[in-house]
Amino acid sequence: MRVLVTGWPSFLHGEATAGDVLAMEAVRRALDEARTGCDLAWSPVFRPGGLDLDRADPAGYTHLVFACGPLHGAQVEDLHRRYARCRRIAVGVSVIDPDDPAVTGFDTVLPRDAPGAEPRCDLAVLPETRPVPVAGVVLAPGQREYGTRRRHDRIQAELTGWLAGRECARLPLDTRLDPRDWRLFSTAAELESALRRLDVVVTTRLHGLVLALKNGVPALAVDPVAGGAKVTAQARAWSWPAVVTAGERDAPPLLDPAELDRWWRWCLRRGDGDGDRTPVRPPSAGLLADLLSALRA
């Protein structure tokens, strides 16, 4: 017996959700525990280089298992034609129409929900996953006031490309406040409450750096202005070392991945359970004292 485990993440034009992937992993672990050989088929878009349906020869399998998601549509029906010689089982799926050919093509259907059936717990709950760092990402817009010194677009492309290779949960955050848009924060307190729950902040924005440090979260700051500008200056004001400044050069790469890696590791060490998560305070509130003096002058 050899089983091909499939699901919506197997289709070239499917969708790989965390729940679907975990359900397929739950099936794989159950088969491993039962000492039953299996392979998982993935979309080449989702996992380039992995086994895809085009290379999963039907002659190499006795069974096909389809895990999670709705049993509906031409892509599921195509599985029945391609793997017609295999015994086909659907598990942890949603059945909308029991007479749908996508449903009736299976030899056995073990649904999580179906008309007239008692619902059962989804398979995604079963596999344990290990925690990874949660990184808030706060990026600055164009800031055209810096003229020809602007490197924002290229810095952002290089920084986010580097960040995509880090094993972490990336959480885009915006310091703009707008009560009309549910995707944005309405108050500074909402933004700071989110920041406090992070392990690290990666930012090209001055207030991404300042508010992270204020709330005890290490920040890897990247100044997107050639030669450095307000982000670099603010890091210096706080005596914060984890800042990367773009040089004066125009040709990419503008950032050194090794330098980013070094500060990334430093920030994570500082922010872990053994590190110091107390808020960093600036040396003084001298600007306000200067303001009061100026008002009295």
PDB file of C-alpha atoms in Angstrom:
ATOM      1  CA  MET A   1       0.000   0.000   0.000  1.00  0.00           C
ATOM      2  CA  ARG A   2       1.191   3.510  -0.821  1.00  0.00           C
ATOM      3  CA  VAL A   3      -0.930   6.620  -0.329  1.00  0.00           C
ATOM      4  CA  LEU A   4      -0.859   9.953  -2.138  1.00  0.00           C
ATOM      5  CA  VAL A   5      -2.068  12.690   0.214  1.00  0.00           C
ATOM      6  CA  THR A   6      -3.686  15.617  -1.564  1.00  0.00           C
ATOM      7  CA  GLY A   7      -5.786  18.679  -0.798  1.00  0.00           C
ATOM      8  CA  TRP A   8      -6.432  22.148  -2.123  1.00  0.00           C
ATOM      9  CA  PRO A   9      -2.729  23.036  -1.642  1.00  0.00           C
ATOM     10  CA  SER A  10      -1.968  20.344  -4.258  1.00  0.00           C
ATOM     11  CA  PHE A  11      -3.617  22.212  -7.121  1.00  0.00           C
ATOM     12  CA  LEU A  12      -1.711  24.612  -9.347  1.00  0.00           C
ATOM     13  CA  HIS A  13      -4.673  26.980  -9.183  1.00  0.00           C
ATOM     14  CA  GLY A  14      -5.720  25.997  -5.688  1.00  0.00           C
ATOM     15  CA  GLU A  15      -5.167  27.762  -2.394  1.00  0.00           C
ATOM     16  CA  ALA A  16      -2.786  26.789   0.373  1.00  0.00           C
ATOM     17  CA  THR A  17      -4.292  27.858   3.680  1.00  0.00           C
ATOM     18  CA  ALA A  18      -2.691  27.052   7.009  1.00  0.00           C
ATOM     19  CA  GLY A  19      -5.650  24.845   7.894  1.00  0.00           C
ATOM     20  CA  ASP A  20      -5.427  22.819   4.687  1.00  0.00           C
ATOM     21  CA  VAL A  21      -1.672  22.314   5.065  1.00  0.00           C
ATOM     22  CA  LEU A  22      -2.059  21.242   8.703  1.00  0.00           C
ATOM     23  CA  ALA A  23      -4.811  18.800   7.752  1.00  0.00           C
ATOM     24  CA  MET A  24      -2.569  17.182   5.137  1.00  0.00           C
ATOM     25  CA  GLU A  25       0.214  17.018   7.721  1.00  0.00           C
ATOM     26  CA  ALA A  26      -2.188  15.370  10.199  1.00  0.00           C
ATOM     27  CA  VAL A  27      -2.930  12.664   7.634  1.00  0.00           C
ATOM     28  CA  ARG A  28       0.783  12.180   6.944  1.00  0.00           C
ATOM     29  CA  ARG A  29       1.574  11.755  10.646  1.00  0.00           C
ATOM     30  CA  ALA A  30      -1.277   9.273  11.106  1.00  0.00           C
ATOM     31  CA  LEU A  31      -0.018   7.223   8.156  1.00  0.00           C
ATOM     32  CA  ASP A  32       3.544   7.356   9.481  1.00  0.00           C
ATOM     33  CA  GLU A  33       2.371   6.079  12.861  1.00  0.00           C
ATOM     34  CA  ALA A  34       0.507   3.283  11.055  1.00  0.00           C
ATOM     35  CA  ARG A  35       3.728   2.517   9.115  1.00  0.00           C
ATOM     36  CA  THR A  36       2.002   3.197   5.830  1.00  0.00           C
ATOM     37  CA  GLY A  37       4.063   4.770   3.074  1.00  0.00           C
ATOM     38  CA  CYS A  38       2.822   8.051   1.690  1.00  0.00           C
ATOM     39  CA  ASP A  39       3.740  11.121  -0.326  1.00  0.00           C
ATOM     40  CA  LEU A  40       2.253  14.606  -0.163  1.00  0.00           C
ATOM     41  CA  ALA A  41       1.509  16.456  -3.399  1.00  0.00           C
ATOM     42  CA  TRP A  42       1.981  20.233  -3.450  1.00  0.00           C
ATOM     43  CA  SER A  43       1.304  22.985  -5.922  1.00  0.00           C
ATOM     44  CA  PRO A  44       4.591  23.987  -7.606  1.00  0.00           C
ATOM     45  CA  VAL A  45       3.673  27.582  -6.791  1.00  0.00           C
ATOM     46  CA  PHE A  46       3.393  26.874  -3.079  1.00  0.00           C
ATOM     47  CA  ARG A  47       6.357  24.511  -2.770  1.00  0.00           C
ATOM     48  CA  PRO A  48       8.642  24.720  -5.804  1.00  0.00           C
ATOM     49  CA  GLY A  49      10.731  21.605  -6.134  1.00  0.00           C
ATOM     50  CA  GLY A  50       8.306  19.454  -4.161  1.00  0.00           C
ATOM     51  CA  LEU A  51       6.267  16.570  -5.529  1.00  0.00           C
ATOM     52  CA  ASP A  52       3.435  17.936  -7.675  1.00  0.00           C
ATOM     53  CA  LEU A  53       0.457  16.159  -9.205  1.00  0.00           C
ATOM     54  CA  ASP A  54       2.032  16.074 -12.674  1.00  0.00           C
ATOM     55  CA  ARG A  55       4.939  14.039 -11.290  1.00  0.00           C
ATOM     56  CA  ALA A  56       2.884  11.885  -8.914  1.00  0.00           C
ATOM     57  CA  ASP A  57       2.432   8.865 -11.170  1.00  0.00           C
ATOM     58  CA  PRO A  58      -0.946   7.191 -10.495  1.00  0.00           C
ATOM     59  CA  ALA A  59       0.692   3.812 -11.056  1.00  0.00           C
ATOM     60  CA  GLY A  60       2.822   4.387  -7.971  1.00  0.00           C
ATOM     61  CA  TYR A  61      -0.114   4.553  -5.534  1.00  0.00           C
ATOM     62  CA  THR A  62      -2.824   2.246  -4.296  1.00  0.00           C
ATOM     63  CA  HIS A  63      -4.793   4.972  -2.493  1.00  0.00           C
ATOM     64  CA  LEU A  64      -5.443   8.686  -2.795  1.00  0.00           C
ATOM     65  CA  VAL A  65      -6.522  10.716   0.228  1.00  0.00           C
ATOM     66  CA  PHE A  66      -7.969  14.211  -0.142  1.00  0.00           C
ATOM     67  CA  ALA A  67      -7.830  16.183   3.115  1.00  0.00           C
ATOM     68  CA  CYS A  68      -9.773  19.268   4.181  1.00  0.00           C
ATOM     69  CA  GLY A  69     -11.676  21.919   2.272  1.00  0.00           C
ATOM     70  CA  PRO A  70     -14.895  21.751   0.263  1.00  0.00           C
ATOM     71  CA  LEU A  71     -15.529  18.861  -2.129  1.00  0.00           C
ATOM     72  CA  HIS A  72     -16.462  20.930  -5.134  1.00  0.00           C
ATOM     73  CA  GLY A  73     -15.169  21.935  -8.542  1.00  0.00           C
ATOM     74  CA  ALA A  74     -13.371  20.714 -11.618  1.00  0.00           C
ATOM     75  CA  GLN A  75      -9.977  20.345  -9.933  1.00  0.00           C
ATOM     76  CA  VAL A  76     -11.321  17.777  -7.476  1.00  0.00           C
ATOM     77  CA  GLU A  77     -13.147  15.985 -10.304  1.00  0.00           C
ATOM     78  CA  ASP A  78      -9.884  15.817 -12.262  1.00  0.00           C
ATOM     79  CA  LEU A  79      -8.363  13.807  -9.407  1.00  0.00           C
ATOM     80  CA  HIS A  80     -10.966  11.103  -9.948  1.00  0.00           C
ATOM     81  CA  ARG A  81     -10.044  10.802 -13.613  1.00  0.00           C
ATOM     82  CA  ARG A  82      -6.259  10.898 -13.135  1.00  0.00           C
ATOM     83  CA  TYR A  83      -6.255   8.493 -10.171  1.00  0.00           C
ATOM     84  CA  ALA A  84      -9.159   6.307 -11.302  1.00  0.00           C
ATOM     85  CA  ARG A  85      -7.282   3.092 -10.491  1.00  0.00           C
ATOM     86  CA  CYS A  86      -6.631   4.202  -6.880  1.00  0.00           C
ATOM     87  CA  ARG A  87      -9.045   3.825  -4.013  1.00  0.00           C
ATOM     88  CA  ARG A  88     -10.002   7.432  -3.231  1.00  0.00           C
ATOM     89  CA  ILE A  89     -10.902   8.658   0.258  1.00  0.00           C
ATOM     90  CA  ALA A  90     -11.850  12.169   1.356  1.00  0.00           C
ATOM     91  CA  VAL A  91     -11.352  13.046   5.019  1.00  0.00           C
ATOM     92  CA  GLY A  92     -12.092  16.149   7.085  1.00  0.00           C
ATOM     93  CA  VAL A  93     -13.943  17.779   4.187  1.00  0.00           C
ATOM     94  CA  SER A  94     -17.046  19.902   3.789  1.00  0.00           C
ATOM     95  CA  VAL A  95     -19.803  18.370   1.687  1.00  0.00           C
ATOM     96  CA  ILE A  96     -22.150  20.981   0.261  1.00  0.00           C
ATOM     97  CA  ASP A  97     -24.002  18.864  -2.310  1.00  0.00           C
ATOM     98  CA  PRO A  98     -23.821  15.093  -1.746  1.00  0.00           C
ATOM     99  CA  ASP A  99     -24.670  14.532  -5.422  1.00  0.00           C
ATOM    100  CA  ASP A 100     -21.819  16.670  -6.711  1.00  0.00           C
ATOM    101  CA  PRO A 101     -19.489  14.562  -8.941  1.00  0.00           C
ATOM    102  CA  ALA A 102     -16.584  15.870  -6.881  1.00  0.00           C
ATOM    103  CA  VAL A 103     -18.175  14.056  -3.912  1.00  0.00           C
ATOM    104  CA  THR A 104     -19.551  10.939  -5.570  1.00  0.00           C
ATOM    105  CA  GLY A 105     -16.194  10.205  -7.227  1.00  0.00           C
ATOM    106  CA  PHE A 106     -14.731   9.190  -3.864  1.00  0.00           C
ATOM    107  CA  ASP A 107     -15.043   5.621  -2.669  1.00  0.00           C
ATOM    108  CA  THR A 108     -15.326   6.844   0.921  1.00  0.00           C
ATOM    109  CA  VAL A 109     -16.122  10.303   2.297  1.00  0.00           C
ATOM    110  CA  LEU A 110     -15.380  11.061   5.964  1.00  0.00           C
ATOM    111  CA  PRO A 111     -16.689  14.630   6.308  1.00  0.00           C
ATOM    112  CA  ARG A 112     -16.169  17.218   9.000  1.00  0.00           C
ATOM    113  CA  ASP A 113     -19.584  18.591   7.998  1.00  0.00           C
ATOM    114  CA  ALA A 114     -22.259  17.397   5.587  1.00  0.00           C
ATOM    115  CA  PRO A 115     -26.040  17.699   5.240  1.00  0.00           C
ATOM    116  CA  GLY A 116     -27.702  15.590   7.908  1.00  0.00           C
ATOM    117  CA  ALA A 117     -24.419  14.548   9.529  1.00  0.00           C
ATOM    118  CA  GLU A 118     -23.104  15.400  12.979  1.00  0.00           C
ATOM    119  CA  PRO A 119     -20.137  17.800  12.626  1.00  0.00           C
ATOM    120  CA  ARG A 120     -16.683  16.572  13.600  1.00  0.00           C
ATOM    121  CA  CYS A 121     -13.566  18.467  14.642  1.00  0.00           C
ATOM    122  CA  ASP A 122     -11.295  19.693  11.863  1.00  0.00           C
ATOM    123  CA  LEU A 123      -7.990  17.884  11.307  1.00  0.00           C
ATOM    124  CA  ALA A 124      -5.926  21.086  11.552  1.00  0.00           C
ATOM    125  CA  VAL A 125      -6.180  20.921  15.338  1.00  0.00           C
ATOM    126  CA  LEU A 126      -4.014  17.798  15.546  1.00  0.00           C
ATOM    127  CA  PRO A 127      -0.443  18.641  14.417  1.00  0.00           C
ATOM    128  CA  GLU A 128       1.680  20.538  16.920  1.00  0.00           C
ATOM    129  CA  THR A 129       3.779  23.367  15.511  1.00  0.00           C
ATOM    130  CA  ARG A 130       6.801  24.988  17.093  1.00  0.00           C
ATOM    131  CA  PRO A 131       6.755  28.702  17.885  1.00  0.00           C
ATOM    132  CA  VAL A 132       8.647  31.147  15.690  1.00  0.00           C
ATOM    133  CA  PRO A 133       9.438  34.833  16.309  1.00  0.00           C
ATOM    134  CA  VAL A 134       6.677  37.319  15.558  1.00  0.00           C
ATOM    135  CA  ALA A 135       8.090  40.262  13.613  1.00  0.00           C
ATOM    136  CA  GLY A 136       6.209  43.504  13.156  1.00  0.00           C
ATOM    137  CA  VAL A 137       7.094  45.173   9.860  1.00  0.00           C
ATOM    138  CA  VAL A 138       6.695  48.964   9.768  1.00  0.00           C
ATOM    139  CA  LEU A 139       7.695  50.520   6.458  1.00  0.00           C
ATOM    140  CA  ALA A 140       7.926  54.169   5.444  1.00  0.00           C
ATOM    141  CA  PRO A 141       6.306  55.549   2.276  1.00  0.00           C
ATOM    142  CA  GLY A 142       8.120  57.558  -0.367  1.00  0.00           C
ATOM    143  CA  GLN A 143       9.065  60.599   1.762  1.00  0.00           C
ATOM    144  CA  ARG A 144       9.776  62.694  -1.317  1.00  0.00           C
ATOM    145  CA  GLU A 145      11.161  65.502   0.801  1.00  0.00           C
ATOM    146  CA  TYR A 146      14.511  63.696   0.627  1.00  0.00           C
ATOM    147  CA  GLY A 147      14.727  64.170  -3.133  1.00  0.00           C
ATOM    148  CA  THR A 148      17.559  62.322  -4.869  1.00  0.00           C
ATOM    149  CA  ARG A 149      18.692  60.755  -1.586  1.00  0.00           C
ATOM    150  CA  ARG A 150      15.559  58.614  -1.485  1.00  0.00           C
ATOM    151  CA  ARG A 151      16.219  54.882  -1.710  1.00  0.00           C
ATOM    152  CA  HIS A 152      12.854  53.814  -0.302  1.00  0.00           C
ATOM    153  CA  ASP A 153      11.593  51.587  -3.121  1.00  0.00           C
ATOM    154  CA  ARG A 154      14.825  49.651  -3.552  1.00  0.00           C
ATOM    155  CA  ILE A 155      15.483  49.426   0.180  1.00  0.00           C
ATOM    156  CA  GLN A 156      11.962  48.126   0.759  1.00  0.00           C
ATOM    157  CA  ALA A 157      12.308  45.531  -2.014  1.00  0.00           C
ATOM    158  CA  GLU A 158      15.652  44.284  -0.672  1.00  0.00           C
ATOM    159  CA  LEU A 159      14.547  44.373   2.964  1.00  0.00           C
ATOM    160  CA  THR A 160      11.272  42.523   2.412  1.00  0.00           C
ATOM    161  CA  GLY A 161      13.018  40.018   0.129  1.00  0.00           C
ATOM    162  CA  TRP A 162      15.518  39.331   2.894  1.00  0.00           C
ATOM    163  CA  LEU A 163      12.768  39.159   5.503  1.00  0.00           C
ATOM    164  CA  ALA A 164      10.827  36.627   3.430  1.00  0.00           C
ATOM    165  CA  GLY A 165      13.728  34.231   3.957  1.00  0.00           C
ATOM    166  CA  ARG A 166      13.605  34.473   7.755  1.00  0.00           C
ATOM    167  CA  GLU A 167      11.630  31.875   9.681  1.00  0.00           C
ATOM    168  CA  CYS A 168       9.218  34.166  11.466  1.00  0.00           C
ATOM    169  CA  ALA A 169       5.604  35.319  11.484  1.00  0.00           C
ATOM    170  CA  ARG A 170       5.614  38.637   9.619  1.00  0.00           C
ATOM    171  CA  LEU A 171       2.953  41.116  10.702  1.00  0.00           C
ATOM    172  CA  PRO A 172       2.661  44.300   8.587  1.00  0.00           C
ATOM    173  CA  LEU A 173       1.843  47.328  10.738  1.00  0.00           C
ATOM    174  CA  ASP A 174       1.096  50.921   9.816  1.00  0.00           C
ATOM    175  CA  THR A 175       1.612  53.908  12.078  1.00  0.00           C
ATOM    176  CA  ARG A 176      -1.069  55.858  10.207  1.00  0.00           C
ATOM    177  CA  LEU A 177      -4.248  56.260  12.263  1.00  0.00           C
ATOM    178  CA  ASP A 178      -7.635  56.282  10.547  1.00  0.00           C
ATOM    179  CA  PRO A 179     -10.911  55.453  12.338  1.00  0.00           C
ATOM    180  CA  ARG A 180     -12.627  55.036   8.943  1.00  0.00           C
ATOM    181  CA  ASP A 181     -10.497  52.063   7.894  1.00  0.00           C
ATOM    182  CA  TRP A 182     -10.792  48.866   9.947  1.00  0.00           C
ATOM    183  CA  ARG A 183      -7.373  47.735   8.677  1.00  0.00           C
ATOM    184  CA  LEU A 184      -5.654  50.661  10.387  1.00  0.00           C
ATOM    185  CA  PHE A 185      -5.425  51.574  14.046  1.00  0.00           C
ATOM    186  CA  SER A 186      -7.677  54.333  15.339  1.00  0.00           C
ATOM    187  CA  THR A 187      -5.547  55.364  18.293  1.00  0.00           C
ATOM    188  CA  ALA A 188      -1.888  55.269  19.294  1.00  0.00           C
ATOM    189  CA  ALA A 189      -2.860  53.009  22.204  1.00  0.00           C
ATOM    190  CA  GLU A 190      -4.090  50.362  19.753  1.00  0.00           C
ATOM    191  CA  LEU A 191      -0.812  50.433  17.830  1.00  0.00           C
ATOM    192  CA  GLU A 192       1.303  50.262  20.986  1.00  0.00           C
ATOM    193  CA  SER A 193      -0.791  47.382  22.332  1.00  0.00           C
ATOM    194  CA  ALA A 194       0.027  45.424  19.165  1.00  0.00           C
ATOM    195  CA  LEU A 195       3.714  46.327  19.358  1.00  0.00           C
ATOM    196  CA  ARG A 196       4.031  45.038  22.937  1.00  0.00           C
ATOM    197  CA  ARG A 197       3.047  41.558  21.777  1.00  0.00           C
ATOM    198  CA  LEU A 198       5.857  41.274  19.220  1.00  0.00           C
ATOM    199  CA  ASP A 199       9.276  39.681  19.502  1.00  0.00           C
ATOM    200  CA  VAL A 200      10.981  42.118  17.138  1.00  0.00           C
ATOM    201  CA  VAL A 201      10.194  45.050  14.852  1.00  0.00           C
ATOM    202  CA  VAL A 202      11.778  45.546  11.435  1.00  0.00           C
ATOM    203  CA  THR A 203      11.278  49.112  10.279  1.00  0.00           C
ATOM    204  CA  THR A 204      12.300  51.862   7.892  1.00  0.00           C
ATOM    205  CA  ARG A 205      10.153  54.378   9.749  1.00  0.00           C
ATOM    206  CA  LEU A 206      11.301  56.628  12.585  1.00  0.00           C
ATOM    207  CA  HIS A 207       8.246  55.963  14.716  1.00  0.00           C
ATOM    208  CA  GLY A 208       8.500  52.241  14.060  1.00  0.00           C
ATOM    209  CA  LEU A 209      11.847  52.437  15.844  1.00  0.00           C
ATOM    210  CA  VAL A 210      10.768  54.836  18.600  1.00  0.00           C
ATOM    211  CA  LEU A 211       7.513  53.102  19.533  1.00  0.00           C
ATOM    212  CA  ALA A 212       9.122  49.660  19.510  1.00  0.00           C
ATOM    213  CA  LEU A 213      11.847  50.801  21.918  1.00  0.00           C
ATOM    214  CA  LYS A 214       9.327  52.683  24.051  1.00  0.00           C
ATOM    215  CA  ASN A 215       7.462  49.392  24.537  1.00  0.00           C
ATOM    216  CA  GLY A 216      10.500  47.227  25.184  1.00  0.00           C
ATOM    217  CA  VAL A 217      10.596  45.535  21.765  1.00  0.00           C
ATOM    218  CA  PRO A 218      13.953  45.301  19.946  1.00  0.00           C
ATOM    219  CA  ALA A 219      13.945  47.046  16.579  1.00  0.00           C
ATOM    220  CA  LEU A 220      16.054  46.395  13.525  1.00  0.00           C
ATOM    221  CA  ALA A 221      15.947  49.811  11.881  1.00  0.00           C
ATOM    222  CA  VAL A 222      16.942  50.487   8.286  1.00  0.00           C
ATOM    223  CA  ASP A 223      17.357  54.066   7.135  1.00  0.00           C
ATOM    224  CA  PRO A 224      16.060  54.314   3.537  1.00  0.00           C
ATOM    225  CA  VAL A 225      17.797  57.639   2.853  1.00  0.00           C
ATOM    226  CA  ALA A 226      21.267  57.553   1.294  1.00  0.00           C
ATOM    227  CA  GLY A 227      23.851  58.451   3.890  1.00  0.00           C
ATOM    228  CA  GLY A 228      21.298  58.284   6.683  1.00  0.00           C
ATOM    229  CA  ALA A 229      18.680  60.760   7.863  1.00  0.00           C
ATOM    230  CA  LYS A 230      16.109  60.880  10.646  1.00  0.00           C
ATOM    231  CA  VAL A 231      16.010  57.129  11.366  1.00  0.00           C
ATOM    232  CA  THR A 232      19.785  57.048  11.872  1.00  0.00           C
ATOM    233  CA  ALA A 233      19.668  60.248  13.914  1.00  0.00           C
ATOM    234  CA  GLN A 234      16.928  58.880  16.159  1.00  0.00           C
ATOM    235  CA  ALA A 235      18.849  55.647  16.747  1.00  0.00           C
ATOM    236  CA  ARG A 236      21.829  57.738  17.785  1.00  0.00           C
ATOM    237  CA  ALA A 237      19.634  59.792  20.140  1.00  0.00           C
ATOM    238  CA  TRP A 238      18.561  56.557  21.835  1.00  0.00           C
ATOM    239  CA  SER A 239      22.057  55.017  21.705  1.00  0.00           C
ATOM    240  CA  TRP A 240      20.450  52.123  19.821  1.00  0.00           C
ATOM    241  CA  PRO A 241      22.985  50.135  17.803  1.00  0.00           C
ATOM    242  CA  ALA A 242      20.727  48.022  15.561  1.00  0.00           C
ATOM    243  CA  VAL A 243      20.428  50.460  12.671  1.00  0.00           C
ATOM    244  CA  VAL A 244      21.498  49.897   9.078  1.00  0.00           C
ATOM    245  CA  THR A 245      22.146  52.920   6.887  1.00  0.00           C
ATOM    246  CA  ALA A 246      22.085  52.851   3.104  1.00  0.00           C
ATOM    247  CA  GLY A 247      25.281  54.155   1.589  1.00  0.00           C
ATOM    248  CA  GLU A 248      25.554  56.751  -1.135  1.00  0.00           C
ATOM    249  CA  ARG A 249      25.773  54.196  -3.941  1.00  0.00           C
ATOM    250  CA  ASP A 250      22.957  53.847  -6.468  1.00  0.00           C
ATOM    251  CA  ALA A 251      23.655  50.348  -7.751  1.00  0.00           C
ATOM    252  CA  PRO A 252      22.019  47.422  -5.950  1.00  0.00           C
ATOM    253  CA  PRO A 253      22.402  45.737  -3.607  1.00  0.00           C
ATOM    254  CA  LEU A 254      21.992  48.615  -1.193  1.00  0.00           C
ATOM    255  CA  LEU A 255      21.778  46.353   1.866  1.00  0.00           C
ATOM    256  CA  ASP A 256      24.172  43.697   3.097  1.00  0.00           C
ATOM    257  CA  PRO A 257      22.217  40.536   4.030  1.00  0.00           C
ATOM    258  CA  ALA A 258      25.008  39.480   6.399  1.00  0.00           C
ATOM    259  CA  GLU A 259      24.649  42.732   8.314  1.00  0.00           C
ATOM    260  CA  LEU A 260      20.871  42.313   8.482  1.00  0.00           C
ATOM    261  CA  ASP A 261      21.335  38.732   9.697  1.00  0.00           C
ATOM    262  CA  ARG A 262      23.712  39.874  12.443  1.00  0.00           C
ATOM    263  CA  TRP A 263      21.335  42.521  13.797  1.00  0.00           C
ATOM    264  CA  TRP A 264      18.363  40.167  13.434  1.00  0.00           C
ATOM    265  CA  ARG A 265      20.062  37.610  15.681  1.00  0.00           C
ATOM    266  CA  TRP A 266      21.085  40.342  18.112  1.00  0.00           C
ATOM    267  CA  CYS A 267      17.507  41.651  18.370  1.00  0.00           C
ATOM    268  CA  LEU A 268      16.065  38.182  18.903  1.00  0.00           C
ATOM    269  CA  ARG A 269      18.580  37.427  21.651  1.00  0.00           C
ATOM    270  CA  ARG A 270      17.714  40.709  23.314  1.00  0.00           C
ATOM    271  CA  GLY A 271      13.995  40.050  23.040  1.00  0.00           C
ATOM    272  CA  ASP A 272      13.856  36.407  24.105  1.00  0.00           C
ATOM    273  CA  GLY A 273      12.758  35.162  27.495  1.00  0.00           C
ATOM    274  CA  ASP A 274      16.232  35.636  28.963  1.00  0.00           C
ATOM    275  CA  GLY A 275      16.710  39.112  27.514  1.00  0.00           C
ATOM    276  CA  ASP A 276      15.798  42.535  28.780  1.00  0.00           C
ATOM    277  CA  ARG A 277      12.279  43.461  27.621  1.00  0.00           C
ATOM    278  CA  THR A 278      11.980  46.558  29.783  1.00  0.00           C
ATOM    279  CA  PRO A 279      11.198  49.690  27.774  1.00  0.00           C
ATOM    280  CA  VAL A 280      14.186  51.668  26.611  1.00  0.00           C
ATOM    281  CA  ARG A 281      13.976  55.290  27.687  1.00  0.00           C
ATOM    282  CA  PRO A 282      15.648  58.182  25.869  1.00  0.00           C
ATOM    283  CA  PRO A 283      18.395  59.988  27.786  1.00  0.00           C
ATOM    284  CA  SER A 284      16.121  62.959  28.467  1.00  0.00           C
ATOM    285  CA  ALA A 285      12.986  64.796  27.474  1.00  0.00           C
ATOM    286  CA  GLY A 286      15.098  67.820  26.622  1.00  0.00           C
ATOM    287  CA  LEU A 287      12.974  68.970  23.705  1.00  0.00           C
ATOM    288  CA  LEU A 288      10.039  69.732  25.974  1.00  0.00           C
ATOM    289  CA  ALA A 289      12.262  71.620  28.387  1.00  0.00           C
ATOM    290  CA  ASP A 290      13.606  73.593  25.447  1.00  0.00           C
ATOM    291  CA  LEU A 291      10.049  74.275  24.267  1.00  0.00           C
ATOM    292  CA  LEU A 292       9.027  75.662  27.657  1.00  0.00           C
ATOM    293  CA  SER A 293      12.133  77.828  27.733  1.00  0.00           C
ATOM    294  CA  ALA A 294      11.353  79.113  24.245  1.00  0.00           C
ATOM    295  CA  LEU A 295       7.768  79.949  25.267  1.00  0.00           C
ATOM    296  CA  ARG A 296       9.020  81.945  28.240  1.00  0.00           C
ATOM    297  CA  ALA A 297      11.640  83.816  26.220  1.00  0.00           C
TER     298      ALA A 297
END
